[in-house]
Amino acid sequence: MLYVDGKWVEEGQAAVHPEDRGYNFGDGIYEVVRIYKGRMYQWDAHLTRLFRSAREIKLELPWSLESLTDLAQELMAKNNITDQDDATLYLQISRGAAPRVHDIPSAITPVIMAFVRPKARPVDDLKKGWTASLVEDIRWLRCDIKTLNLLGAVLVKQYAKDKGAQDSILHRDGIITECSSSNLFAVKDGALYTHPADHLILHGITRQVVIDLAQANGIAVHEKPFDIAFLKQADELFLTSTTAEIMPLISVDGEAVGNGQPGSVTSRLQALFEQHIHDSVLV
Ligand code: PMP
């Protein structure tokens, strides 16, 4: 069952208003939340980011934090997500429906939609790693907003796929930003390097967890921009996201990263992350 604009509807029964601004303009925001063994992971951080995205697009949300938490719990219950299940929760809020003009209509009511899907952890890939391709970052200049407007992300992911890689590493004028739907970290001489959380990247929740875990365990973290030359001589690379977790990148455009296997710092962070998941949701 899905939750659409205040109603519970069966799969396949949901309708979209033809002039819904999410549908017409990508005018809305969303979150993808991990559910491990029937428990939401980093829910508060997702809510905080959702409300920040809303503020940044001048969208006032009529829902309280409590009502969204109740909704998420009800969604899991109605879809029989138990303490045996790994899943994801997708929550999107469109600005709503109104006659189609670009500026923001004054009287408009946001439309919420949410569903859950069973989703296994990518356990094999976490051991093997992914291949990557370097692609120009063609997205807009507010990548910190988790907007429904994802055409840039769609195209850069497809460019990578067309080149035979599993994901894209994006660069803006030679400076590495992030990946198509994840954040990027380089490891050099035992320290982590990642783009600062400014307007050019999404402030990933997994990114922050990794930074905190690294710092708590004596691994230095440098949140500063680096270029393609630095990327190419990194000892290790990995990406982070809610669904891909800490995913090693083993090659870039066919050139091996390090020895072409997931590196030791990446593996150590994966182990710390595993423990962290366990401590935060499986207690
Ligand atoms: N960057 C982009 C562009 C993303 O789309 C995502 C995931 N939606 C991330 C980074 C990772 O964010 P998180 O760790 O919160 O899933």
mmCIF file of C-alpha atoms and ligand atoms in Angstrom:
data_model
loop_
_atom_site.group_PDB
_atom_site.id
_atom_site.type_symbol
_atom_site.label_atom_id
_atom_site.label_comp_id
_atom_site.label_asym_id
_atom_site.label_seq_id
_atom_site.Cartn_x
_atom_site.Cartn_y
_atom_site.Cartn_z
ATOM 1 C CA MET A 1 0.000 0.000 0.000
ATOM 2 C CA LEU A 2 1.120 3.531 -0.791
ATOM 3 C CA TYR A 3 0.334 6.776 0.963
ATOM 4 C CA VAL A 4 -0.724 9.430 -1.563
ATOM 5 C CA ASP A 5 -1.999 12.871 -0.652
ATOM 6 C CA GLY A 6 -3.626 11.828 2.605
ATOM 7 C CA LYS A 7 -5.006 8.497 1.418
ATOM 8 C CA TRP A 8 -3.923 4.865 1.498
ATOM 9 C CA VAL A 9 -4.065 3.384 -1.988
ATOM 10 C CA GLU A 10 -3.174 0.033 -3.506
ATOM 11 C CA GLU A 11 -0.211 -0.312 -5.887
ATOM 12 C CA GLY A 12 -1.280 0.765 -9.362
ATOM 13 C CA GLN A 13 -4.212 2.844 -8.119
ATOM 14 C CA ALA A 14 -2.417 6.148 -7.468
ATOM 15 C CA ALA A 15 -3.183 9.089 -9.748
ATOM 16 C CA VAL A 16 -1.153 12.225 -10.408
ATOM 17 C CA HIS A 17 -2.836 15.546 -11.108
ATOM 18 C CA PRO A 18 -1.811 16.651 -14.648
ATOM 19 C CA GLU A 19 -0.714 20.014 -13.257
ATOM 20 C CA ASP A 20 1.080 18.732 -10.200
ATOM 21 C CA ARG A 21 4.254 20.833 -10.071
ATOM 22 C CA GLY A 22 6.370 17.850 -9.041
ATOM 23 C CA TYR A 23 5.243 16.182 -12.260
ATOM 24 C CA ASN A 24 5.513 19.288 -14.487
ATOM 25 C CA PHE A 25 8.655 20.962 -13.099
ATOM 26 C CA GLY A 26 10.287 18.547 -10.659
ATOM 27 C CA ASP A 27 9.148 21.173 -8.131
ATOM 28 C CA GLY A 28 9.418 19.193 -4.920
ATOM 29 C CA ILE A 29 11.739 17.321 -2.596
ATOM 30 C CA TYR A 30 12.297 13.774 -1.401
ATOM 31 C CA GLU A 31 14.191 11.426 0.895
ATOM 32 C CA VAL A 32 15.202 7.780 0.636
ATOM 33 C CA VAL A 33 15.503 6.167 4.053
ATOM 34 C CA ARG A 34 17.146 2.830 4.893
ATOM 35 C CA ILE A 35 15.235 0.267 6.907
ATOM 36 C CA TYR A 36 17.430 -2.383 8.511
ATOM 37 C CA LYS A 37 15.602 -5.288 10.094
ATOM 38 C CA GLY A 38 12.368 -3.339 10.278
ATOM 39 C CA ARG A 39 13.935 -0.262 11.915
ATOM 40 C CA MET A 40 14.524 3.110 10.281
ATOM 41 C CA TYR A 41 18.170 4.144 10.158
ATOM 42 C CA GLN A 42 19.139 7.850 10.613
ATOM 43 C CA TRP A 43 15.476 8.894 10.471
ATOM 44 C CA ASP A 44 16.052 12.144 12.373
ATOM 45 C CA ALA A 45 18.839 13.178 9.984
ATOM 46 C CA HIS A 46 16.550 12.504 7.000
ATOM 47 C CA LEU A 47 13.764 14.600 8.540
ATOM 48 C CA THR A 48 16.196 17.435 9.246
ATOM 49 C CA ARG A 49 17.424 17.368 5.640
ATOM 50 C CA LEU A 50 13.849 17.178 4.300
ATOM 51 C CA PHE A 51 12.841 20.294 6.231
ATOM 52 C CA ARG A 52 16.025 22.066 5.134
ATOM 53 C CA SER A 53 15.336 21.213 1.465
ATOM 54 C CA ALA A 54 11.767 22.528 1.933
ATOM 55 C CA ARG A 55 13.028 25.830 3.371
ATOM 56 C CA GLU A 56 15.527 26.252 0.547
ATOM 57 C CA ILE A 57 12.789 25.950 -2.104
ATOM 58 C CA LYS A 58 10.380 28.194 -0.146
ATOM 59 C CA LEU A 59 8.000 25.342 0.578
ATOM 60 C CA GLU A 60 6.226 25.410 3.905
ATOM 61 C CA LEU A 61 5.479 21.906 5.134
ATOM 62 C CA PRO A 62 2.145 21.453 6.924
ATOM 63 C CA TRP A 63 3.284 18.219 8.631
ATOM 64 C CA SER A 64 4.901 17.863 12.037
ATOM 65 C CA LEU A 65 7.947 15.665 12.613
ATOM 66 C CA GLU A 66 5.725 13.389 14.719
ATOM 67 C CA SER A 67 3.107 12.965 11.991
ATOM 68 C CA LEU A 68 5.788 12.017 9.436
ATOM 69 C CA THR A 69 7.256 9.515 11.893
ATOM 70 C CA ASP A 70 3.783 8.016 12.437
ATOM 71 C CA LEU A 71 3.298 7.844 8.681
ATOM 72 C CA ALA A 72 6.587 5.966 8.207
ATOM 73 C CA GLN A 73 5.704 3.479 10.948
ATOM 74 C CA GLU A 74 2.225 2.938 9.535
ATOM 75 C CA LEU A 75 3.651 2.431 6.061
ATOM 76 C CA MET A 76 5.929 -0.325 7.347
ATOM 77 C CA ALA A 77 3.088 -1.957 9.275
ATOM 78 C CA LYS A 78 0.661 -1.883 6.328
ATOM 79 C CA ASN A 79 3.325 -3.411 4.077
ATOM 80 C CA ASN A 80 4.241 -6.153 6.553
ATOM 81 C CA ILE A 81 7.837 -4.993 7.017
ATOM 82 C CA THR A 82 8.967 -7.019 10.024
ATOM 83 C CA ASP A 83 12.138 -7.177 12.103
ATOM 84 C CA GLN A 84 13.457 -9.676 9.543
ATOM 85 C CA ASP A 85 13.241 -7.257 6.617
ATOM 86 C CA ASP A 86 15.657 -4.831 5.001
ATOM 87 C CA ALA A 87 13.832 -2.216 2.941
ATOM 88 C CA THR A 88 13.816 1.398 1.763
ATOM 89 C CA LEU A 89 11.256 4.080 2.375
ATOM 90 C CA TYR A 90 10.710 6.687 -0.344
ATOM 91 C CA LEU A 91 9.045 9.928 0.699
ATOM 92 C CA GLN A 92 8.384 12.768 -1.698
ATOM 93 C CA ILE A 93 6.647 16.079 -1.353
ATOM 94 C CA SER A 94 5.557 18.008 -4.399
ATOM 95 C CA ARG A 95 4.675 21.678 -4.129
ATOM 96 C CA GLY A 96 1.181 20.686 -5.277
ATOM 97 C CA ALA A 97 -1.170 21.261 -8.203
ATOM 98 C CA ALA A 98 -2.023 24.642 -9.734
ATOM 99 C CA PRO A 99 -2.481 26.144 -13.218
ATOM 100 C CA ARG A 100 0.919 25.918 -14.898
ATOM 101 C CA VAL A 101 3.018 29.045 -14.395
ATOM 102 C CA HIS A 102 6.692 29.115 -13.423
ATOM 103 C CA ASP A 103 6.474 31.344 -10.346
ATOM 104 C CA ILE A 104 5.154 29.863 -7.128
ATOM 105 C CA PRO A 105 1.354 30.114 -6.824
ATOM 106 C CA SER A 106 0.294 31.692 -3.521
ATOM 107 C CA ALA A 107 -2.565 29.320 -2.702
ATOM 108 C CA ILE A 108 -1.215 25.825 -3.167
ATOM 109 C CA THR A 109 -1.190 22.736 -0.955
ATOM 110 C CA PRO A 110 1.800 20.363 -0.962
ATOM 111 C CA VAL A 111 1.182 16.754 -1.976
ATOM 112 C CA ILE A 112 2.903 13.977 -0.056
ATOM 113 C CA MET A 113 3.537 10.490 -1.392
ATOM 114 C CA ALA A 114 5.382 7.611 0.254
ATOM 115 C CA PHE A 115 6.023 3.918 -0.237
ATOM 116 C CA VAL A 116 8.290 1.161 1.068
ATOM 117 C CA ARG A 117 10.036 -1.528 -0.942
ATOM 118 C CA PRO A 118 11.903 -4.572 0.342
ATOM 119 C CA LYS A 119 15.585 -4.062 -0.505
ATOM 120 C CA ALA A 120 18.483 -6.317 0.347
ATOM 121 C CA ARG A 121 21.852 -4.876 1.312
ATOM 122 C CA PRO A 122 24.403 -4.977 -1.574
ATOM 123 C CA VAL A 123 26.570 -7.496 0.297
ATOM 124 C CA ASP A 124 28.423 -8.984 -2.691
ATOM 125 C CA ASP A 125 29.142 -5.611 -4.292
ATOM 126 C CA LEU A 126 30.462 -4.245 -0.981
ATOM 127 C CA LYS A 127 33.184 -6.898 -1.137
ATOM 128 C CA LYS A 128 33.895 -6.604 -4.880
ATOM 129 C CA GLY A 129 33.478 -2.867 -5.417
ATOM 130 C CA TRP A 130 32.193 -0.980 -8.454
ATOM 131 C CA THR A 131 33.825 0.440 -11.549
ATOM 132 C CA ALA A 132 33.501 4.164 -12.235
ATOM 133 C CA SER A 133 33.787 6.601 -15.087
ATOM 134 C CA LEU A 134 34.736 10.264 -14.882
ATOM 135 C CA VAL A 135 31.947 12.484 -16.235
ATOM 136 C CA GLU A 136 31.427 16.236 -16.340
ATOM 137 C CA ASP A 137 29.074 17.450 -13.607
ATOM 138 C CA ILE A 138 26.301 18.991 -15.714
ATOM 139 C CA ARG A 139 23.905 19.526 -12.802
ATOM 140 C CA TRP A 140 22.677 22.856 -11.435
ATOM 141 C CA LEU A 141 24.303 24.965 -8.689
ATOM 142 C CA ARG A 142 22.096 23.895 -5.762
ATOM 143 C CA CYS A 143 23.005 20.228 -5.462
ATOM 144 C CA ASP A 144 22.597 20.597 -1.679
ATOM 145 C CA ILE A 145 18.808 20.566 -2.164
ATOM 146 C CA LYS A 146 17.327 17.077 -2.477
ATOM 147 C CA THR A 147 15.013 18.055 -5.302
ATOM 148 C CA LEU A 148 12.822 15.854 -7.494
ATOM 149 C CA ASN A 149 14.557 17.505 -10.456
ATOM 150 C CA LEU A 150 16.967 14.657 -11.213
ATOM 151 C CA LEU A 151 17.536 14.834 -14.955
ATOM 152 C CA GLY A 152 21.195 15.815 -14.497
ATOM 153 C CA ALA A 153 21.709 12.792 -12.236
ATOM 154 C CA VAL A 154 19.891 10.537 -14.719
ATOM 155 C CA LEU A 155 22.128 11.634 -17.594
ATOM 156 C CA VAL A 156 25.468 11.402 -15.767
ATOM 157 C CA LYS A 157 24.585 7.923 -14.524
ATOM 158 C CA GLN A 158 23.652 6.876 -18.045
ATOM 159 C CA TYR A 159 26.898 8.322 -19.509
ATOM 160 C CA ALA A 160 28.787 6.054 -17.104
ATOM 161 C CA LYS A 161 26.644 3.037 -17.992
ATOM 162 C CA ASP A 162 27.151 3.706 -21.711
ATOM 163 C CA LYS A 163 30.905 3.614 -21.099
ATOM 164 C CA GLY A 164 30.539 0.251 -19.362
ATOM 165 C CA ALA A 165 31.035 1.557 -15.803
ATOM 166 C CA GLN A 166 28.738 1.055 -12.831
ATOM 167 C CA ASP A 167 28.679 4.685 -11.702
ATOM 168 C CA SER A 168 29.986 8.120 -12.548
ATOM 169 C CA ILE A 169 32.425 10.285 -10.634
ATOM 170 C CA LEU A 170 31.555 13.890 -11.384
ATOM 171 C CA HIS A 171 33.915 16.809 -11.899
ATOM 172 C CA ARG A 172 33.148 20.491 -12.313
ATOM 173 C CA ASP A 173 35.983 22.185 -14.253
ATOM 174 C CA GLY A 174 38.350 19.467 -13.054
ATOM 175 C CA ILE A 175 37.303 19.578 -9.387
ATOM 176 C CA ILE A 176 35.732 16.345 -8.149
ATOM 177 C CA THR A 177 32.306 16.924 -6.597
ATOM 178 C CA GLU A 178 30.487 13.610 -5.933
ATOM 179 C CA CYS A 179 28.878 10.704 -7.819
ATOM 180 C CA SER A 180 25.518 10.486 -9.615
ATOM 181 C CA SER A 181 23.616 9.556 -6.453
ATOM 182 C CA SER A 182 26.274 9.271 -3.777
ATOM 183 C CA ASN A 183 29.199 11.119 -2.203
ATOM 184 C CA LEU A 184 32.818 10.383 -3.074
ATOM 185 C CA PHE A 185 35.807 9.858 -0.796
ATOM 186 C CA ALA A 186 39.480 9.462 -1.762
ATOM 187 C CA VAL A 187 42.023 7.855 0.562
ATOM 188 C CA LYS A 188 45.627 9.100 0.434
ATOM 189 C CA ASP A 189 48.328 8.082 2.916
ATOM 190 C CA GLY A 190 45.674 6.817 5.337
ATOM 191 C CA ALA A 191 43.593 10.035 5.367
ATOM 192 C CA LEU A 192 40.165 10.724 3.826
ATOM 193 C CA TYR A 193 39.469 13.512 1.347
ATOM 194 C CA THR A 194 35.993 14.617 0.271
ATOM 195 C CA HIS A 195 34.366 17.710 -1.207
ATOM 196 C CA PRO A 196 33.106 20.173 1.432
ATOM 197 C CA ALA A 197 29.364 20.158 2.125
ATOM 198 C CA ASP A 198 28.520 23.291 0.149
ATOM 199 C CA HIS A 199 26.060 24.011 -2.697
ATOM 200 C CA LEU A 200 27.875 21.693 -5.157
ATOM 201 C CA ILE A 201 27.067 18.382 -3.432
ATOM 202 C CA LEU A 202 24.247 16.730 -1.557
ATOM 203 C CA HIS A 203 25.010 16.706 2.155
ATOM 204 C CA GLY A 204 24.843 12.946 2.363
ATOM 205 C CA ILE A 205 23.782 11.359 5.612
ATOM 206 C CA THR A 206 26.071 8.381 5.043
ATOM 207 C CA ARG A 207 28.906 10.831 4.226
ATOM 208 C CA GLN A 208 28.492 12.420 7.655
ATOM 209 C CA VAL A 209 28.303 9.048 9.412
ATOM 210 C CA VAL A 210 31.561 8.024 7.700
ATOM 211 C CA ILE A 211 33.273 11.309 8.658
ATOM 212 C CA ASP A 212 32.184 10.870 12.286
ATOM 213 C CA LEU A 213 33.261 7.211 12.388
ATOM 214 C CA ALA A 214 36.626 8.021 10.815
ATOM 215 C CA GLN A 215 37.348 10.865 13.216
ATOM 216 C CA ALA A 216 36.284 8.821 16.231
ATOM 217 C CA ASN A 217 38.709 6.107 15.159
ATOM 218 C CA GLY A 218 41.810 8.163 14.465
ATOM 219 C CA ILE A 219 41.432 8.488 10.679
ATOM 220 C CA ALA A 220 42.031 12.084 9.532
ATOM 221 C CA VAL A 221 39.333 13.651 7.324
ATOM 222 C CA HIS A 222 39.930 16.596 4.993
ATOM 223 C CA GLU A 223 36.740 18.219 3.694
ATOM 224 C CA LYS A 224 38.321 20.173 0.879
ATOM 225 C CA PRO A 225 38.061 20.200 -2.913
ATOM 226 C CA PHE A 226 40.512 18.069 -4.902
ATOM 227 C CA ASP A 227 41.144 17.711 -8.615
ATOM 228 C CA ILE A 228 41.313 14.933 -11.215
ATOM 229 C CA ALA A 229 45.095 14.560 -10.804
ATOM 230 C CA PHE A 230 44.618 13.904 -7.068
ATOM 231 C CA LEU A 231 41.806 11.419 -7.791
ATOM 232 C CA LYS A 232 44.039 9.507 -10.211
ATOM 233 C CA GLN A 233 46.810 8.991 -7.658
ATOM 234 C CA ALA A 234 44.523 8.162 -4.734
ATOM 235 C CA ASP A 235 45.341 4.940 -2.857
ATOM 236 C CA GLU A 236 41.636 4.075 -2.535
ATOM 237 C CA LEU A 237 38.275 5.487 -3.602
ATOM 238 C CA PHE A 238 34.819 4.773 -2.270
ATOM 239 C CA LEU A 239 31.344 6.248 -2.531
ATOM 240 C CA THR A 240 28.714 6.536 0.172
ATOM 241 C CA SER A 241 24.914 6.528 0.116
ATOM 242 C CA THR A 242 21.889 5.240 1.974
ATOM 243 C CA THR A 243 21.506 2.235 -0.323
ATOM 244 C CA ALA A 244 25.111 1.672 -1.515
ATOM 245 C CA GLU A 245 26.534 2.188 2.038
ATOM 246 C CA ILE A 246 30.379 2.331 1.733
ATOM 247 C CA MET A 247 31.023 1.072 -1.784
ATOM 248 C CA PRO A 248 34.648 0.622 -2.922
ATOM 249 C CA LEU A 249 35.504 1.948 -6.398
ATOM 250 C CA ILE A 250 38.101 -0.297 -7.979
ATOM 251 C CA SER A 251 38.701 1.434 -11.321
ATOM 252 C CA VAL A 252 38.159 4.770 -13.042
ATOM 253 C CA ASP A 253 37.779 4.685 -16.831
ATOM 254 C CA GLY A 254 39.437 1.269 -16.880
ATOM 255 C CA GLU A 255 42.479 2.307 -14.791
ATOM 256 C CA ALA A 256 42.837 0.416 -11.515
ATOM 257 C CA VAL A 257 42.509 2.327 -8.251
ATOM 258 C CA GLY A 258 45.436 1.189 -6.065
ATOM 259 C CA ASN A 259 45.869 -2.518 -6.745
ATOM 260 C CA GLY A 260 42.381 -2.823 -8.234
ATOM 261 C CA GLN A 261 40.881 -4.333 -5.065
ATOM 262 C CA PRO A 262 38.904 -2.655 -2.273
ATOM 263 C CA GLY A 263 41.524 -1.007 -0.026
ATOM 264 C CA SER A 264 42.309 -1.520 3.643
ATOM 265 C CA VAL A 265 41.019 1.865 4.889
ATOM 266 C CA THR A 266 37.756 1.315 2.988
ATOM 267 C CA SER A 267 37.407 -2.180 4.479
ATOM 268 C CA ARG A 268 38.085 -0.833 7.960
ATOM 269 C CA LEU A 269 35.400 1.832 7.521
ATOM 270 C CA GLN A 270 32.982 -0.813 6.248
ATOM 271 C CA ALA A 271 33.581 -2.809 9.430
ATOM 272 C CA LEU A 272 33.053 0.284 11.602
ATOM 273 C CA PHE A 273 29.874 1.070 9.657
ATOM 274 C CA GLU A 274 28.580 -2.464 10.129
ATOM 275 C CA GLN A 275 29.027 -2.135 13.878
ATOM 276 C CA HIS A 276 27.410 1.319 13.798
ATOM 277 C CA ILE A 277 24.304 -0.004 12.006
ATOM 278 C CA HIS A 278 24.104 -2.759 14.520
ATOM 279 C CA ASP A 279 24.448 -0.371 17.464
ATOM 280 C CA SER A 280 21.928 2.145 16.112
ATOM 281 C CA VAL A 281 19.092 -0.041 14.834
ATOM 282 C CA LEU A 282 19.603 -3.599 15.932
ATOM 283 C CA VAL A 283 19.987 -3.088 19.660
HETATM 284 N N1 PMP B 1 24.765 12.676 -3.469
HETATM 285 C C1 PMP B 1 23.694 12.580 -4.262
HETATM 286 C C2 PMP B 1 23.666 13.379 -5.518
HETATM 287 C C3 PMP B 1 22.637 11.726 -3.919
HETATM 288 O O1 PMP B 1 21.554 11.632 -4.714
HETATM 289 C C4 PMP B 1 22.725 10.940 -2.743
HETATM 290 C C5 PMP B 1 21.656 9.961 -2.326
HETATM 291 N N2 PMP B 1 20.415 10.320 -2.579
HETATM 292 C C6 PMP B 1 23.863 11.071 -1.945
HETATM 293 C C7 PMP B 1 24.863 11.953 -2.343
HETATM 294 C C8 PMP B 1 24.030 10.269 -0.689
HETATM 295 O O2 PMP B 1 23.217 10.739 0.332
HETATM 296 P P1 PMP B 1 22.733 9.795 1.521
HETATM 297 O O3 PMP B 1 23.973 9.245 2.148
HETATM 298 O O4 PMP B 1 22.001 10.704 2.421
HETATM 299 O O5 PMP B 1 21.889 8.733 0.908
#
